[in-house]
CSV table of C-alpha atoms and ligand atoms in Angstrom, one decimal:
chain,number,residue,atom,x,y,z
A,1229,MET,CA,-16.5,-5.9,-16.2
A,1230,GLN,CA,-15.4,-7.3,-12.9
A,1231,ARG,CA,-17.6,-7.3,-9.8
A,1232,LEU,CA,-17.3,-8.2,-6.1
A,1233,GLU,CA,-19.5,-10.8,-4.5
A,1234,VAL,CA,-19.8,-10.4,-0.7
A,1235,LEU,CA,-21.6,-12.9,1.6
A,1236,GLY,CA,-22.4,-11.2,4.9
A,1237,ALA,CA,-22.8,-11.0,7.8
A,1238,ASN,CA,-19.7,-11.9,9.8
A,1239,LYS,CA,-17.4,-10.4,12.3
A,1240,LEU,CA,-13.9,-9.4,11.0
A,1241,LYS,CA,-11.1,-10.6,13.2
A,1242,GLY,CA,-7.3,-10.4,12.8
A,1243,GLN,CA,-4.7,-8.0,11.4
A,1244,ILE,CA,-4.7,-5.8,8.3
A,1245,ASN,CA,-1.5,-4.3,7.0
A,1246,ILE,CA,-1.9,-0.9,5.4
A,1247,SER,CA,-0.3,0.0,2.0
A,1248,GLY,CA,1.4,3.2,1.0
A,1249,SER,CA,-0.6,6.4,0.7
A,1250,LYS,CA,-2.2,7.1,-2.7
A,1251,ASN,CA,-2.6,10.8,-1.9
A,1252,ALA,CA,1.1,11.1,-0.8
A,1253,SER,CA,2.4,9.0,-3.7
A,1254,LEU,CA,0.7,11.2,-6.4
A,1255,PRO,CA,2.3,14.5,-5.5
A,1256,ILE,CA,5.6,12.9,-4.8
A,1257,LEU,CA,5.6,11.1,-8.1
A,1258,ALA,CA,4.8,14.4,-9.8
A,1259,ALA,CA,7.6,16.2,-7.9
A,1260,THR,CA,10.2,13.6,-9.2
A,1261,LEU,CA,9.9,15.6,-12.5
A,1262,LEU,CA,12.1,18.2,-10.8
A,1263,SER,CA,15.0,15.7,-10.9
A,1264,LYS,CA,17.4,15.6,-13.9
A,1265,ASN,CA,18.7,12.2,-12.9
A,1266,LYS,CA,17.6,9.4,-10.5
A,1267,ILE,CA,15.0,9.0,-7.8
A,1268,THR,CA,14.0,5.8,-6.0
A,1269,LEU,CA,10.6,5.6,-4.3
A,1270,LYS,CA,9.5,2.8,-1.9
A,1271,ASN,CA,6.1,1.8,-0.5
A,1272,LEU,CA,4.0,3.0,-3.5
A,1273,PRO,CA,0.6,1.3,-3.3
A,1274,LYS,CA,-0.1,-1.2,-6.1
A,1275,ILE,CA,-3.3,0.6,-7.3
A,1276,LYS,CA,-4.6,1.9,-10.6
A,1277,ASP,CA,-4.0,5.6,-9.9
A,1278,ILE,CA,-0.3,5.0,-9.3
A,1279,GLU,CA,0.0,3.0,-12.5
A,1280,THR,CA,-1.7,5.9,-14.4
A,1281,MET,CA,0.7,8.5,-12.9
A,1282,ILE,CA,3.7,6.3,-13.8
A,1283,THR,CA,2.4,6.0,-17.4
A,1284,LEU,CA,2.0,9.8,-17.5
A,1285,LEU,CA,5.6,10.3,-16.2
A,1286,GLU,CA,6.8,7.8,-18.9
A,1287,SER,CA,4.9,9.7,-21.5
A,1288,LEU,CA,6.9,12.8,-20.4
A,1289,GLY,CA,10.1,10.9,-20.9
A,1290,SER,CA,10.9,9.5,-17.5
A,1291,LYS,CA,12.4,6.0,-17.6
A,1292,ILE,CA,10.9,4.0,-14.8
A,1293,LYS,CA,12.1,0.6,-13.6
A,1294,LYS,CA,9.5,-1.3,-11.4
A,1295,LYS,CA,11.0,-3.6,-8.8
A,1296,ARG,CA,9.1,-5.7,-6.2
A,1297,ASP,CA,9.1,-3.1,-3.5
A,1298,LYS,CA,10.3,0.1,-5.2
A,1299,ILE,CA,10.5,2.0,-8.5
A,1300,ILE,CA,13.6,3.7,-9.9
A,1301,ILE,CA,12.8,6.9,-11.9
A,1302,ASP,CA,15.6,8.0,-14.3
A,1303,ASN,CA,15.0,11.5,-15.7
A,1304,THR,CA,18.3,11.9,-17.5
A,1305,ASN,CA,16.5,12.2,-20.8
A,1306,GLN,CA,13.2,13.6,-19.5
A,1307,LYS,CA,12.4,16.6,-21.8
A,1308,LYS,CA,8.7,16.5,-22.7
A,1309,THR,CA,6.2,19.0,-21.2
A,1310,PHE,CA,3.0,17.7,-22.8
A,1311,ALA,CA,0.5,15.7,-20.6
A,1312,SER,CA,-2.2,14.3,-22.9
A,1313,TYR,CA,-6.0,14.3,-22.3
A,1314,ASN,CA,-6.3,10.5,-22.7
A,1315,LEU,CA,-4.1,10.0,-19.6
A,1316,VAL,CA,-5.2,13.0,-17.5
A,1317,LYS,CA,-8.9,12.2,-18.0
A,1318,THR,CA,-8.5,8.9,-16.1
A,1319,MET,CA,-6.9,10.5,-13.1
A,1320,ARG,CA,-7.4,14.1,-12.0
A,1321,GLY,CA,-4.2,14.0,-9.8
A,1322,SER,CA,-2.3,14.4,-13.1
A,1323,ILE,CA,-2.7,18.1,-12.8
A,1324,LEU,CA,0.0,17.9,-10.2
A,1325,VAL,CA,2.6,17.6,-13.0
A,1326,LEU,CA,1.9,21.3,-14.0
A,1327,GLY,CA,3.9,22.8,-11.2
A,1328,PRO,CA,7.1,20.7,-11.6
A,1329,LEU,CA,7.1,21.0,-15.4
A,1330,LEU,CA,6.9,24.8,-15.1
A,1331,ALA,CA,9.6,24.8,-12.4
A,1332,LYS,CA,12.0,22.8,-14.5
A,1333,PHE,CA,11.2,23.8,-18.1
A,1334,LYS,CA,9.3,27.1,-17.6
A,1335,LYS,CA,6.6,25.8,-19.9
A,1336,ALA,CA,3.9,23.0,-19.9
A,1337,LYS,CA,0.9,21.9,-21.8
A,1338,VAL,CA,-1.3,19.8,-19.5
A,1339,SER,CA,-4.9,18.7,-20.2
A,1340,SER,CA,-7.2,20.3,-17.7
A,1341,PRO,CA,-8.6,17.4,-15.6
A,1342,GLY,CA,-12.3,18.1,-15.9
A,1343,GLY,CA,-14.7,17.2,-13.2
A,1344,CYS,CA,-15.7,13.9,-11.7
A,1345,VAL,CA,-18.8,12.6,-10.1
A,1346,ILE,CA,-18.1,14.2,-6.7
A,1347,GLY,CA,-17.8,17.7,-8.1
A,1348,VAL,CA,-16.7,20.1,-10.7
A,1349,ARG,CA,-13.2,20.0,-9.3
A,1350,PRO,CA,-12.0,23.3,-10.7
A,1351,ILE,CA,-8.3,24.2,-10.9
A,1352,ASP,CA,-8.7,28.0,-10.7
A,1353,ILE,CA,-6.8,28.3,-7.5
A,1354,HIS,CA,-3.9,26.3,-9.0
A,1355,LEU,CA,-3.8,28.6,-12.1
A,1356,LYS,CA,-4.3,32.0,-10.4
A,1357,SER,CA,-1.6,31.2,-7.8
A,1358,LEU,CA,0.9,30.0,-10.4
A,1359,SER,CA,0.3,33.3,-12.3
A,1360,LYS,CA,1.5,35.1,-9.2
A,1361,LEU,CA,4.8,33.3,-9.6
A,1362,GLY,CA,5.0,34.8,-13.1
A,1363,VAL,CA,3.3,32.0,-15.1
A,1364,LYS,CA,1.3,33.1,-18.2
A,1365,TYR,CA,-1.5,30.6,-19.1
A,1366,LYS,CA,-4.5,30.1,-21.4
A,1367,ILE,CA,-7.0,27.3,-21.6
A,1368,ASP,CA,-7.2,26.1,-25.2
A,1369,GLN,CA,-9.3,23.1,-26.3
A,1370,GLY,CA,-9.3,21.7,-22.8
A,1371,TYR,CA,-5.5,22.1,-22.3
A,1372,VAL,CA,-3.7,24.5,-19.9
A,1373,ILE,CA,-1.0,26.0,-22.0
A,1374,ALA,CA,1.4,27.7,-19.5
A,1375,THR,CA,4.8,29.5,-19.8
A,1376,ALA,CA,7.0,31.4,-17.5
A,1377,PRO,CA,9.2,33.4,-19.9
A,1378,LYS,CA,11.2,35.0,-17.1
A,1379,GLY,CA,11.2,31.9,-15.0
A,1380,LEU,CA,9.3,31.6,-11.7
A,1381,ILE,CA,9.8,34.5,-9.3
A,1382,GLY,CA,9.2,34.0,-5.6
A,1383,THR,CA,6.4,36.1,-4.0
A,1384,LYS,CA,3.8,36.0,-1.2
A,1385,ILE,CA,0.6,34.1,-2.0
A,1386,ARG,CA,-2.5,33.6,0.1
A,1387,PHE,CA,-4.8,30.8,-1.1
A,1388,PRO,CA,-8.4,32.1,-1.2
A,1389,LYS,CA,-9.6,28.6,-0.1
A,1390,ILE,CA,-7.8,25.6,1.4
A,1391,SER,CA,-6.9,23.3,-1.5
A,1392,VAL,CA,-4.8,20.2,-1.2
A,1393,GLY,CA,-3.9,20.0,-4.8
A,1394,ALA,CA,-3.2,23.8,-5.2
A,1395,THR,CA,-1.0,23.7,-2.1
A,1396,GLU,CA,1.0,20.8,-3.6
A,1397,ASN,CA,1.3,22.3,-7.1
A,1398,LEU,CA,2.6,25.6,-5.7
A,1399,ILE,CA,5.0,24.1,-3.1
A,1400,ILE,CA,6.6,22.1,-5.9
A,1401,ALA,CA,6.7,25.0,-8.4
A,1402,ALA,CA,8.2,27.4,-5.8
A,1403,CYS,CA,11.1,25.0,-5.1
A,1404,PHE,CA,12.8,26.2,-8.3
A,1405,ALA,CA,11.5,29.8,-8.2
A,1406,LYS,CA,14.0,32.7,-7.9
A,1407,GLY,CA,14.0,34.0,-4.3
A,1408,THR,CA,11.5,33.2,-1.5
A,1409,THR,CA,7.9,32.2,-1.8
A,1410,THR,CA,5.5,32.4,1.1
A,1411,LEU,CA,2.2,30.4,0.8
A,1412,LYS,CA,-0.6,31.2,3.3
A,1413,ASN,CA,-3.8,29.4,4.0
A,1414,CYS,CA,-2.3,26.1,2.9
A,1415,ALA,CA,-3.9,22.7,3.3
A,1416,ILE,CA,-1.9,20.7,5.9
A,1417,GLU,CA,-2.9,17.1,5.2
A,1418,PRO,CA,-0.3,14.6,6.3
A,1419,GLU,CA,0.3,13.7,2.7
A,1420,ILE,CA,1.4,17.3,2.1
A,1421,LEU,CA,3.9,17.0,5.0
A,1422,ASP,CA,5.2,13.8,3.4
A,1423,LEU,CA,5.7,15.7,0.1
A,1424,VAL,CA,7.6,18.5,2.0
A,1425,ASN,CA,9.7,15.8,3.7
A,1426,PHE,CA,10.5,14.3,0.2
A,1427,LEU,CA,11.4,17.7,-1.2
A,1428,ASN,CA,13.7,18.7,1.7
A,1429,LYS,CA,15.4,15.4,1.6
A,1430,ALA,CA,16.0,16.0,-2.1
A,1431,GLY,CA,17.7,19.3,-1.2
A,1432,CYS,CA,14.9,21.8,-1.5
A,1433,ASN,CA,14.3,24.4,1.2
A,1434,VAL,CA,10.6,24.2,2.4
A,1435,LYS,CA,9.8,25.3,6.0
A,1436,TRP,CA,6.5,25.6,7.8
A,1437,THR,CA,6.5,29.0,9.6
A,1438,SER,CA,3.0,28.7,11.2
A,1439,LYS,CA,0.1,26.3,11.1
A,1440,ARG,CA,-1.0,27.0,7.5
A,1441,THR,CA,2.0,29.1,6.2
A,1442,VAL,CA,5.0,27.6,4.4
A,1443,LYS,CA,8.1,29.4,3.2
A,1444,ILE,CA,10.1,28.1,0.2
A,1445,ILE,CA,13.5,29.4,-0.8
A,1446,GLY,CA,14.2,28.4,-4.4
A,1447,VAL,CA,17.1,26.1,-5.3
A,1448,ALA,CA,18.6,25.2,-8.7
A,1449,SER,CA,18.2,21.5,-8.7
A,1450,ILE,CA,17.4,18.4,-6.6
A,1451,LYS,CA,19.7,15.5,-5.6
A,1452,ASN,CA,19.3,11.8,-6.3
A,1453,ILE,CA,17.4,10.3,-3.3
A,1454,ASN,CA,15.8,7.2,-2.1
A,1455,TYR,CA,12.4,7.9,-0.3
A,1456,GLN,CA,9.8,5.8,1.4
A,1457,ILE,CA,6.2,7.0,1.0
A,1458,MET,CA,4.0,7.2,4.2
A,1459,PHE,CA,1.2,4.8,4.7
A,1460,ASP,CA,-2.4,5.4,3.7
A,1461,ARG,CA,-4.5,6.9,6.6
A,1462,ILE,CA,-7.8,6.7,4.6
A,1463,GLU,CA,-7.2,3.0,3.9
A,1464,ALA,CA,-6.5,2.6,7.6
A,1465,GLY,CA,-9.7,4.5,8.6
A,1466,THR,CA,-11.7,2.4,6.2
A,1467,TYR,CA,-10.7,-0.8,7.9
A,1468,MET,CA,-11.2,0.7,11.3
A,1469,VAL,CA,-14.8,1.4,10.3
A,1470,ALA,CA,-15.1,-2.2,9.1
A,1471,ALA,CA,-14.1,-3.6,12.5
A,1472,ALA,CA,-16.6,-1.3,14.3
A,1473,LEU,CA,-19.4,-2.1,11.8
A,1474,THR,CA,-19.0,-5.9,11.9
A,1475,GLU,CA,-18.6,-5.9,15.8
A,1476,GLY,CA,-15.3,-7.6,15.1
A,1477,SER,CA,-11.7,-6.9,16.2
A,1478,LEU,CA,-9.0,-5.7,13.8
A,1479,LYS,CA,-5.4,-4.7,14.4
A,1480,ILE,CA,-4.5,-2.1,11.7
A,1481,THR,CA,-0.7,-2.0,11.3
A,1482,ASN,CA,1.6,0.6,9.7
A,1483,ILE,CA,-0.5,3.6,10.8
A,1484,LYS,CA,0.7,6.4,13.1
A,1485,PRO,CA,-2.4,7.2,15.3
A,1486,ASP,CA,-1.6,10.9,15.5
A,1487,ILE,CA,-2.5,11.5,11.8
A,1488,ILE,CA,-6.0,9.9,12.2
A,1489,GLN,CA,-6.9,11.5,15.6
A,1490,THR,CA,-10.2,13.0,14.5
A,1491,GLU,CA,-11.5,9.7,13.1
A,1492,ILE,CA,-10.4,7.9,16.2
A,1493,LYS,CA,-12.3,10.4,18.4
A,1494,ILE,CA,-15.4,10.0,16.2
A,1495,LEU,CA,-15.3,6.2,16.3
A,1496,ARG,CA,-14.8,6.2,20.1
A,1497,LYS,CA,-17.8,8.5,20.4
A,1498,ILE,CA,-19.9,6.2,18.2
A,1499,GLY,CA,-18.9,3.3,20.5
A,1500,ALA,CA,-15.9,1.5,19.1
A,1501,LYS,CA,-13.2,0.4,21.6
A,1502,ILE,CA,-9.9,1.7,20.3
A,1503,LYS,CA,-6.4,0.8,21.6
A,1504,ILE,CA,-3.5,2.7,20.0
A,1505,SER,CA,0.2,2.1,20.0
A,1506,LYS,CA,3.2,3.6,18.1
A,1507,ASN,CA,2.5,2.1,14.7
A,1508,ASP,CA,-0.8,0.4,15.0
A,1509,ILE,CA,-4.4,0.8,16.1
A,1510,LYS,CA,-6.7,-2.0,17.5
A,1511,VAL,CA,-10.4,-1.5,16.9
A,1512,THR,CA,-13.1,-3.6,18.6
A,1513,GLY,CA,-16.7,-3.1,17.6
A,1514,ARG,CA,-19.6,-3.1,20.0
A,1515,LYS,CA,-23.2,-4.0,19.6
A,1516,LYS,CA,-24.4,-0.6,20.8
A,1517,ILE,CA,-23.6,2.2,18.3
A,1518,LYS,CA,-24.4,5.8,19.1
A,1519,GLY,CA,-25.6,8.3,16.4
A,1520,LEU,CA,-23.6,11.6,16.0
A,1521,ASN,CA,-23.9,14.9,14.1
A,1522,ILE,CA,-20.6,15.3,12.2
A,1523,LYS,CA,-19.1,17.4,9.4
A,1524,THR,CA,-16.2,17.1,7.1
A,1525,ALA,CA,-13.5,19.7,7.1
A,1526,PRO,CA,-9.9,20.3,5.8
A,1527,TYR,CA,-7.3,18.4,8.0
A,1528,PRO,CA,-7.2,18.1,10.9
A,1529,GLY,CA,-11.0,18.0,10.6
A,1530,LEU,CA,-12.9,14.9,9.6
A,1531,ALA,CA,-11.6,13.7,6.2
A,1532,THR,CA,-14.1,14.0,3.4
A,1533,ASP,CA,-12.5,10.8,2.1
A,1534,MET,CA,-13.9,9.1,5.3
A,1535,GLN,CA,-17.4,10.5,5.1
A,1536,ALA,CA,-19.1,7.6,3.1
A,1537,GLN,CA,-17.5,5.0,5.3
A,1538,ILE,CA,-18.6,6.6,8.6
A,1539,MET,CA,-22.1,7.1,7.1
A,1540,VAL,CA,-22.5,3.3,6.8
A,1541,LEU,CA,-21.5,2.9,10.5
A,1542,LEU,CA,-24.0,5.6,11.6
A,1543,CYS,CA,-26.8,3.6,9.8
A,1544,LYS,CA,-26.4,1.0,12.4
A,1545,ALA,CA,-26.6,3.5,15.4
A,1546,ASN,CA,-29.6,3.2,17.7
A,1547,ASN,CA,-30.5,6.9,17.2
A,1548,LYS,CA,-30.4,9.3,14.3
A,1549,SER,CA,-27.4,11.2,12.9
A,1550,THR,CA,-26.5,14.0,10.4
A,1551,ILE,CA,-23.5,14.4,8.2
A,1552,LYS,CA,-22.5,17.8,6.7
A,1553,GLU,CA,-20.2,17.5,3.6
A,1554,ASN,CA,-18.3,20.7,3.5
A,1555,ILE,CA,-15.6,19.9,0.9
A,1556,PHE,CA,-17.3,18.6,-2.3
A,1557,GLU,CA,-20.7,19.6,-3.7
A,1558,ASN,CA,-21.8,16.1,-4.7
A,1559,ARG,CA,-20.3,13.5,-2.4
A,1560,PHE,CA,-23.5,11.6,-1.4
A,1561,LEU,CA,-23.6,9.3,-4.4
A,1562,HIS,CA,-23.4,6.3,-2.1
A,1563,VAL,CA,-26.7,7.3,-0.4
A,1564,ALA,CA,-28.9,6.0,-3.3
A,1565,GLU,CA,-27.1,2.7,-3.3
A,1566,LEU,CA,-27.2,2.4,0.5
A,1567,ASN,CA,-30.9,3.2,0.4
A,1568,ARG,CA,-31.4,0.2,-1.9
A,1569,MET,CA,-30.0,-1.8,1.0
A,1570,GLY,CA,-32.6,-0.3,3.3
A,1571,ALA,CA,-30.7,2.7,4.8
A,1572,GLN,CA,-33.6,5.3,4.5
A,1573,ILE,CA,-31.1,8.2,4.4
A,1574,SER,CA,-32.3,11.5,3.1
A,1575,THR,CA,-30.2,14.4,1.8
A,1576,LYS,CA,-30.8,18.1,1.4
A,1577,GLY,CA,-27.9,20.1,-0.2
A,1578,ASN,CA,-24.8,19.1,1.6
A,1579,MET,CA,-26.6,17.6,4.6
A,1580,ALA,CA,-27.4,13.9,5.0
A,1581,TYR,CA,-30.0,12.7,7.6
A,1582,ILE,CA,-29.4,9.1,8.8
A,1583,PRO,CA,-32.3,7.6,10.8
A,1584,GLY,CA,-30.2,4.8,12.2
A,1585,ASN,CA,-31.5,1.4,13.5
A,1586,ILE,CA,-30.9,-0.1,10.1
A,1587,LYS,CA,-30.3,-3.7,9.2
A,1588,PHE,CA,-28.8,-3.6,5.8
A,1589,ALA,CA,-30.4,-6.1,3.3
A,1590,PRO,CA,-28.1,-7.5,0.6
A,1591,ALA,CA,-28.5,-6.2,-3.0
A,1592,GLU,CA,-26.9,-5.8,-6.4
A,1593,LEU,CA,-25.1,-2.5,-6.3
A,1594,MET,CA,-23.3,0.0,-8.5
A,1595,ALA,CA,-20.0,1.7,-7.5
A,1596,THR,CA,-19.7,5.3,-8.5
A,1597,ASP,CA,-16.6,6.8,-7.1
A,1598,LEU,CA,-13.7,5.5,-5.0
A,1599,ARG,CA,-14.9,6.2,-1.5
A,1600,ALA,CA,-18.6,5.6,-2.2
A,1601,SER,CA,-17.6,2.2,-3.6
A,1602,VAL,CA,-15.8,1.1,-0.4
A,1603,SER,CA,-18.9,2.2,1.6
A,1604,LEU,CA,-20.9,-0.4,-0.4
A,1605,VAL,CA,-18.4,-3.1,0.4
A,1606,LEU,CA,-18.7,-2.2,4.1
A,1607,ALA,CA,-22.5,-2.3,4.1
A,1608,ALA,CA,-22.4,-5.6,2.2
A,1609,LEU,CA,-20.1,-7.1,4.9
A,1610,THR,CA,-22.9,-6.5,7.5
A,1611,ALA,CA,-25.9,-7.5,5.3
A,1612,LYS,CA,-27.1,-11.1,5.8
A,1613,GLY,CA,-26.9,-12.7,2.4
A,1614,LYS,CA,-25.1,-12.1,-0.9
A,1615,SER,CA,-24.5,-8.7,-2.3
A,1616,VAL,CA,-22.9,-7.9,-5.7
A,1617,ILE,CA,-20.9,-4.7,-6.3
A,1618,ASN,CA,-20.4,-3.7,-10.0
A,1619,ARG,CA,-18.0,-1.3,-11.6
A,1620,ILE,CA,-15.3,-2.1,-9.0
A,1621,TYR,CA,-12.6,-0.4,-11.2
A,1622,HIS,CA,-13.5,2.6,-9.0
A,1623,LEU,CA,-12.3,0.7,-5.9
A,1624,ASP,CA,-9.1,-0.5,-7.6
A,1625,ARG,CA,-8.1,3.1,-8.1
A,1626,GLY,CA,-7.4,3.5,-4.4
A,1627,TYR,CA,-7.5,0.2,-2.5
A,1628,GLU,CA,-4.7,-2.4,-2.9
A,1629,ASN,CA,-5.9,-6.0,-2.8
A,1630,ILE,CA,-9.1,-5.1,-0.9
A,1631,GLU,CA,-10.7,-8.5,-1.2
A,1632,LYS,CA,-7.5,-10.3,-0.2
A,1633,LYS,CA,-7.0,-8.1,2.9
A,1634,LEU,CA,-10.7,-8.6,3.9
A,1635,LYS,CA,-10.7,-12.4,3.2
A,1636,LYS,CA,-7.7,-12.8,5.5
A,1637,VAL,CA,-9.7,-11.4,8.4
A,1638,GLY,CA,-12.8,-13.5,7.8
A,1639,ALA,CA,-14.9,-11.8,5.1
A,1640,LYS,CA,-16.6,-13.9,2.6
A,1641,ILE,CA,-15.7,-11.9,-0.5
A,1642,ARG,CA,-14.6,-12.8,-4.0
A,1643,ARG,CA,-13.9,-11.0,-7.3
A,1644,VAL,CA,-15.8,-12.3,-10.3
A,1645,ASN,CA,-15.0,-11.6,-13.9
B,2942,EPZ,C1,-7.4,16.0,-2.8
B,2942,EPZ,O1,-8.2,16.4,-3.9
B,2942,EPZ,C2,-7.5,14.5,-2.7
B,2942,EPZ,N1,-6.9,13.9,-3.9
B,2942,EPZ,C3,-9.0,14.0,-2.5
B,2942,EPZ,O2,-9.0,12.6,-2.4
B,2942,EPZ,C4,-9.5,14.7,-1.3
B,2942,EPZ,O3,-10.9,14.3,-1.1
B,2942,EPZ,C5,-9.4,16.2,-1.3
B,2942,EPZ,O4,-8.0,16.5,-1.6
B,2942,EPZ,C6,-9.8,16.9,-0.1
B,2942,EPZ,O5,-9.1,16.4,1.0
B,2942,EPZ,C7,-5.6,13.7,-4.0
B,2942,EPZ,O6,-4.9,14.1,-3.1
B,2942,EPZ,C8,-5.1,13.1,-5.2
B,2942,EPZ,P1,-8.9,20.2,-3.0
B,2942,EPZ,P2,-8.1,17.9,-4.4
B,2942,EPZ,O7,-8.2,21.0,-4.0
B,2942,EPZ,O8,-6.7,18.4,-4.3
B,2942,EPZ,C9,-12.2,23.3,-4.4
B,2942,EPZ,C10,-9.7,10.4,-2.9
B,2942,EPZ,O9,-10.8,9.9,-2.7
B,2942,EPZ,N2,-11.2,23.8,-5.3
B,2942,EPZ,O10,-8.5,20.2,-1.5
B,2942,EPZ,O11,-8.7,17.9,-5.8
B,2942,EPZ,C11,-12.7,21.9,-4.8
B,2942,EPZ,O12,-13.7,22.0,-5.8
B,2942,EPZ,C12,-9.7,11.8,-3.4
B,2942,EPZ,O13,-8.6,10.0,-2.6
B,2942,EPZ,C13,-11.4,25.0,-6.1
B,2942,EPZ,O14,-12.5,25.6,-6.0
B,2942,EPZ,O15,-9.0,18.6,-3.4
B,2942,EPZ,C14,-13.2,21.4,-3.5
B,2942,EPZ,O16,-14.5,21.8,-3.3
B,2942,EPZ,C15,-11.1,12.4,-3.7
B,2942,EPZ,N3,-10.5,25.4,-6.9
B,2942,EPZ,C16,-12.3,22.0,-2.4
B,2942,EPZ,O17,-11.6,23.1,-3.1
B,2942,EPZ,C17,-9.2,24.8,-7.1
B,2942,EPZ,O18,-8.4,25.3,-7.8
B,2942,EPZ,C18,-11.2,21.1,-1.9
B,2942,EPZ,O19,-10.5,20.6,-3.1
B,2942,EPZ,C19,-9.0,23.6,-6.3
B,2942,EPZ,C20,-10.0,23.1,-5.5
């Protein structure tokens, strides 16, 4: 089992280049199933979740050629509609193949993803919304067995709750539905806009008619296209926090500041100096860090995927803070580990109370989920001495070459087998 050894504390200085977005790549990879021939994708991040999704597509019959900076997906003989448990269990985003398989083949058997440490992660909104498009489904032995005997029929659907995955599954499914589908109360994360750009470039007809309403006019097929995935705003935000935390100065490239506005505002309020330009953000940390009361919310609110990282920064503030986690029911798993480094954070339900004025002590730590894991790396960067982070396969699911990128800007960090 690999682990990371981090020797803190030192200021990070230099430039970090952001990789492609995990959460844009997954729905776009799933959407390539709509194609009956070739799609080329560029800028996919080299991370475990993408490898898993590619393996899943290959198990469905896609032929995938991996080149240095792109993949070529050939679906000429893609005919399978069965996504097995042993693949889906390792990556929940696999449920995103349900919509495209139903759109293309009018049937699918996909393992239900099950929960994960941060929450039950139900898919009821996905399934109930698909049934409004004419899909019949049942859950049998952990599999969603779905058919659309008369094909998918466009209709009006209002999501009962804002869901990124359900919005993505339904937009993709509706691309081949007969007639027009209107989806209301959609999630509008930048990764969803990237998916819509991909679909429209491929010949679909998806238009935003108001802030959270999208109208899709069904088409019969999609064209061969070559598409570059957007960059990863959560990876960018993570390294912005690293600069503020270590009182260093980092230039984060390949990030459009307008898609990370809320996090920029919060970091400025906390005390970081932030200079933005068209495609990069320069963050300089300051000694004095101010506590804040913040809450996570669907985009454009504070990203829940940034909550753990910002919590580490607030531990160093010279007054107390609170964080309200509004998206997932169990997304404070990093608290116990941070407390082993001296953080003294307490939680009650979805509230975390951070006293501040903390000097992290190094420790041997256990990663639990992707974003919790990276918060331990951040804390270890500012703890004087050697910390060890175990179970870093969680990290490798979502961060490309994290130790290489950090080492390049002065972190003393190494991966140990
Ligand atoms: C996506 O998960 C992201 N994953 C998550 O990123 C991210 O944290 C989340 O959106 C919120 O922004 C990918 O894009 C692959 P949701 P998703 O459906 O789609 C409830 C990371 O670290 N819900 O928006 O699963 C759900 O339980 C990951 O990169 C239902 O009740 O999130 C949650 O409380 C972690 N029924 C809330 O909605 C449903 O059918 C938001 O979930 C679906 C969701």
